[in-house]
Coordinates of C-alpha atoms in Angstrom, one line a residue:
Chain V
G334 CA -11.4 -6.6 -10.3
Q335 CA -11.8 -3.2 -8.7
Q336 CA -9.8 -0.4 -9.7
L337 CA -8.9 3.1 -8.5
N338 CA -8.0 5.9 -11.0
Q339 CA -5.6 8.2 -9.5
S340 CA -4.6 11.5 -11.3
P341 CA -2.5 13.1 -12.1
Q342 CA 0.3 10.4 -12.6
S343 CA 2.8 12.9 -11.8
M344 CA 3.4 16.6 -10.9
F345 CA 6.3 19.0 -11.0
I346 CA 5.6 22.3 -9.2
Q347 CA 7.2 25.1 -7.6
E348 CA 7.8 25.3 -3.8
G349 CA 4.9 27.0 -2.2
E350 CA 2.3 26.2 -4.8
D351 CA -0.7 24.2 -3.7
V352 CA -1.2 20.5 -5.1
S353 CA -4.4 18.6 -5.6
M354 CA -4.8 14.8 -6.7
N355 CA -7.6 12.5 -6.5
C356 CA -9.0 9.4 -6.8
T357 CA -12.4 7.8 -8.5
S358 CA -13.4 4.4 -8.5
S359 CA -16.7 2.4 -10.0
S360 CA -17.1 0.8 -6.6
I361 CA -18.3 2.2 -3.1
F362 CA -15.8 2.2 -0.5
N363 CA -16.4 2.3 3.2
T364 CA -13.0 3.7 3.9
W365 CA -10.5 5.8 2.2
L366 CA -6.8 6.2 2.8
W367 CA -4.0 8.2 1.4
Y368 CA -0.4 7.1 1.8
K369 CA 2.9 8.8 1.0
Q370 CA 5.9 6.6 -0.4
E371 CA 9.5 8.1 -0.1
P372 CA 12.2 6.5 -2.3
G373 CA 13.5 3.2 -0.9
E374 CA 10.6 3.0 2.0
G375 CA 7.2 1.7 2.4
P376 CA 4.1 3.7 2.1
V377 CA 3.2 5.7 5.4
L378 CA -0.6 6.6 6.3
L379 CA -1.2 10.2 5.9
I380 CA -4.8 10.4 6.1
A381 CA -7.9 8.0 7.0
L382 CA -11.3 8.8 6.1
Y383 CA -14.4 7.0 7.3
K384 CA -17.7 8.8 6.2
A385 CA -19.0 9.9 3.3
G386 CA -18.5 13.8 3.0
E387 CA -15.8 13.8 5.9
L388 CA -13.3 16.4 5.4
T389 CA -9.8 15.7 7.5
S390 CA -6.8 17.7 8.0
N391 CA -3.2 16.7 8.7
G392 CA -0.9 19.8 9.0
R393 CA -0.9 21.2 5.4
L394 CA -2.7 18.0 3.9
T395 CA -6.5 18.0 3.8
A396 CA -8.3 15.2 2.2
Q397 CA -12.1 14.4 1.6
F398 CA -14.3 11.5 1.3
G399 CA -16.6 11.7 -1.6
I400 CA -20.4 12.1 -1.2
T401 CA -21.0 9.4 -3.5
R402 CA -18.4 7.3 -1.7
K403 CA -16.9 6.4 -5.1
D404 CA -14.2 9.3 -4.9
S405 CA -11.7 11.2 -2.8
F406 CA -9.0 13.9 -3.2
L407 CA -5.9 15.1 -1.4
N408 CA -4.9 18.7 -1.0
I409 CA -1.4 19.7 0.0
S410 CA -1.0 23.4 0.6
A411 CA 2.2 25.6 0.3
S412 CA 4.3 22.7 -1.0
I413 CA 7.8 22.3 0.3
P414 CA 10.8 20.0 -1.0
S415 CA 10.2 17.3 1.5
D416 CA 6.8 16.8 0.3
V417 CA 8.3 15.1 -2.9
G418 CA 7.3 11.4 -3.0
I419 CA 4.6 8.9 -4.5
Y420 CA 1.1 9.6 -2.9
F421 CA -1.4 6.7 -3.2
C422 CA -5.0 6.5 -2.6
A423 CA -6.4 3.2 -1.2
G424 CA -9.8 2.2 -0.6
Q425 CA -11.6 -0.5 1.6
L426 CA -14.6 -2.2 0.3
G427 CA -16.1 -3.1 3.4
S428 CA -15.0 -6.8 4.0
N429 CA -13.9 -7.9 7.2
T430 CA -10.2 -9.1 5.6
G431 CA -8.6 -5.4 5.9
K432 CA -7.9 -5.9 2.1
L433 CA -7.2 -2.4 0.4
I434 CA -7.1 -1.6 -3.1
F435 CA -4.5 1.0 -4.4
G436 CA -4.5 3.6 -6.8
Q437 CA -1.5 3.8 -9.5
G438 CA 0.2 6.8 -7.4
T439 CA 1.0 10.3 -8.1
T440 CA 4.6 11.1 -8.3
L441 CA 5.2 14.5 -6.9
Q442 CA 8.2 16.7 -7.5
V443 CA 8.9 20.0 -5.8
K444 CA 11.4 22.5 -7.3
P445 CA 12.8 24.7 -4.7
Chain T
N743 CA 9.7 -1.2 18.5
A744 CA 11.0 -2.4 15.0
G745 CA 7.3 -2.2 13.4
V746 CA 7.3 -4.7 10.3
T747 CA 10.7 -5.7 9.2
Q748 CA 11.6 -7.6 5.7
T749 CA 14.4 -9.9 4.8
P750 CA 16.2 -9.6 2.5
K751 CA 16.2 -6.1 1.1
F752 CA 17.6 -6.8 -2.4
R753 CA 17.9 -10.4 -4.2
V754 CA 18.9 -11.2 -7.7
L755 CA 17.6 -14.4 -8.9
K756 CA 17.9 -16.4 -12.1
T757 CA 14.9 -17.8 -13.7
G758 CA 13.8 -21.2 -12.0
Q759 CA 15.3 -20.4 -8.9
S760 CA 13.2 -20.4 -5.7
M761 CA 13.4 -18.2 -2.5
T762 CA 11.6 -17.0 0.5
L763 CA 10.6 -13.6 1.6
L764 CA 10.4 -13.1 5.3
C765 CA 8.2 -10.5 7.0
A766 CA 8.2 -10.2 10.8
Q767 CA 6.1 -7.7 12.6
D768 CA 6.0 -6.9 16.5
M769 CA 2.9 -5.2 17.0
N770 CA 0.7 -8.4 17.7
H771 CA -1.3 -7.5 14.4
E772 CA -3.7 -10.1 13.3
Y773 CA -3.9 -9.2 9.6
M774 CA -1.0 -9.5 7.2
Y775 CA -0.5 -8.7 3.4
W776 CA 2.0 -9.1 0.6
Y777 CA 1.8 -6.7 -2.0
R778 CA 4.0 -6.0 -5.0
Q779 CA 4.7 -2.6 -6.7
D780 CA 5.5 -2.2 -10.2
P781 CA 6.0 1.2 -12.0
G782 CA 2.5 2.7 -13.0
M783 CA 0.4 0.0 -11.4
G784 CA 0.4 0.8 -7.7
L785 CA 0.4 -1.7 -5.1
R786 CA -1.4 -5.0 -6.1
L787 CA -2.3 -7.6 -3.2
I788 CA -0.7 -11.1 -3.7
H789 CA -1.8 -13.1 -0.8
Y790 CA -2.9 -12.0 2.8
S791 CA -3.7 -13.6 6.2
V792 CA -6.3 -12.9 8.8
G793 CA -4.8 -14.8 11.5
E794 CA -2.2 -17.2 12.6
G795 CA -2.5 -20.3 10.3
T796 CA -4.9 -18.8 7.8
T797 CA -3.9 -17.6 4.4
A798 CA -5.9 -16.5 1.1
K799 CA -5.4 -15.4 -2.4
G800 CA -5.3 -11.8 -3.4
E801 CA -5.3 -10.3 -6.8
V802 CA -2.1 -11.6 -8.3
P803 CA -1.5 -14.6 -6.7
D804 CA 0.0 -16.9 -9.2
G805 CA 3.6 -18.2 -8.9
Y806 CA 3.7 -17.2 -4.9
N807 CA 2.8 -19.2 -2.1
V808 CA 2.7 -18.1 1.6
S809 CA 2.7 -19.3 5.2
R810 CA 1.6 -17.9 8.4
L811 CA 2.7 -20.5 11.1
K812 CA 3.4 -17.9 13.7
K813 CA 1.3 -14.9 14.5
Q814 CA 4.2 -12.6 13.9
N815 CA 5.7 -13.8 10.6
F816 CA 4.3 -14.0 7.2
L817 CA 6.5 -15.8 4.6
L818 CA 6.1 -15.3 0.6
G819 CA 7.5 -18.0 -1.6
L820 CA 8.6 -18.5 -5.1
E821 CA 9.0 -21.8 -6.2
S822 CA 10.2 -21.1 -9.7
A823 CA 11.1 -17.6 -10.3
A824 CA 10.2 -15.7 -13.5
P825 CA 11.3 -12.3 -15.3
S826 CA 7.7 -11.2 -14.8
Q827 CA 8.1 -11.5 -10.8
T828 CA 10.8 -8.8 -10.7
S829 CA 9.3 -6.2 -8.5
V830 CA 9.4 -4.5 -5.3
Y831 CA 7.6 -6.6 -2.6
F832 CA 6.0 -4.9 0.4
C833 CA 4.8 -6.6 3.4
A834 CA 2.2 -4.9 5.7
S835 CA 0.2 -5.7 8.8
T836 CA -2.6 -4.1 10.7
D837 CA -5.4 -4.5 13.6
L838 CA -9.1 -3.5 13.3
L839 CA -9.1 -0.6 15.9
G840 CA -12.9 -0.7 17.5
S841 CA -15.7 0.3 15.3
R842 CA -13.7 2.5 13.0
G843 CA -11.8 -0.2 11.4
A844 CA -8.6 1.8 10.7
Y845 CA -7.0 -0.5 8.2
G846 CA -4.0 1.7 8.5
Y847 CA -1.4 -0.6 7.3
T848 CA 2.1 -0.5 8.8
F849 CA 4.2 -1.5 5.8
G850 CA 7.9 -2.9 5.9
S851 CA 10.7 -1.0 3.9
G852 CA 10.3 -3.5 0.9
T853 CA 12.4 -6.4 -0.9
R854 CA 13.7 -5.3 -4.3
L855 CA 13.6 -8.4 -6.2
T856 CA 15.2 -8.8 -9.9
V857 CA 14.8 -12.0 -12.0
V858 CA 17.3 -12.6 -14.7

């Protein structure tokens, strides 16, 4: 089946640093989504992207929908300890079922 | 407004036992999903439903069954649990928002299942 390749798998950074992670696929997606999961909780939607080339921000987070529609990236600027968690990308292929395909996740740790 | 509620939160089963995981949403969403999360593998779709009375297979359906008798509830059943089904199970729901089709799932907080 379709797969999303998310990288890096994990990051350990210093507070204040910027972070970048990305997802690539061999399939074309109509929608890209970025989620954050904190320990013991379900993922929470951070940013949704609907159009190729779209660049969207949510506070210190910025995400872009790749021009080829096969990739997306998420940047976090000036990281803080509460940014710790697992970040997932997800793509939606265009069916009317709402099914999403998720990347493997990027685990982010921030050292104060 | 509770959103998506999953019960139970934790469970330990012996191999061969059966159980049902319950997902309830109070947002009147049409679409509901069951995912499993395993380390390094992200979230994989088990089964889903696009409306009351409908169900369909996802990416990893073997060993699981589902039912959606009421719009607000989506049940996931394990008939004969196996150690390979040890995982964290997440339920999610969504509704299509106009032409943009947000697909922004609302997730439950998960059920951690261990099969010994």
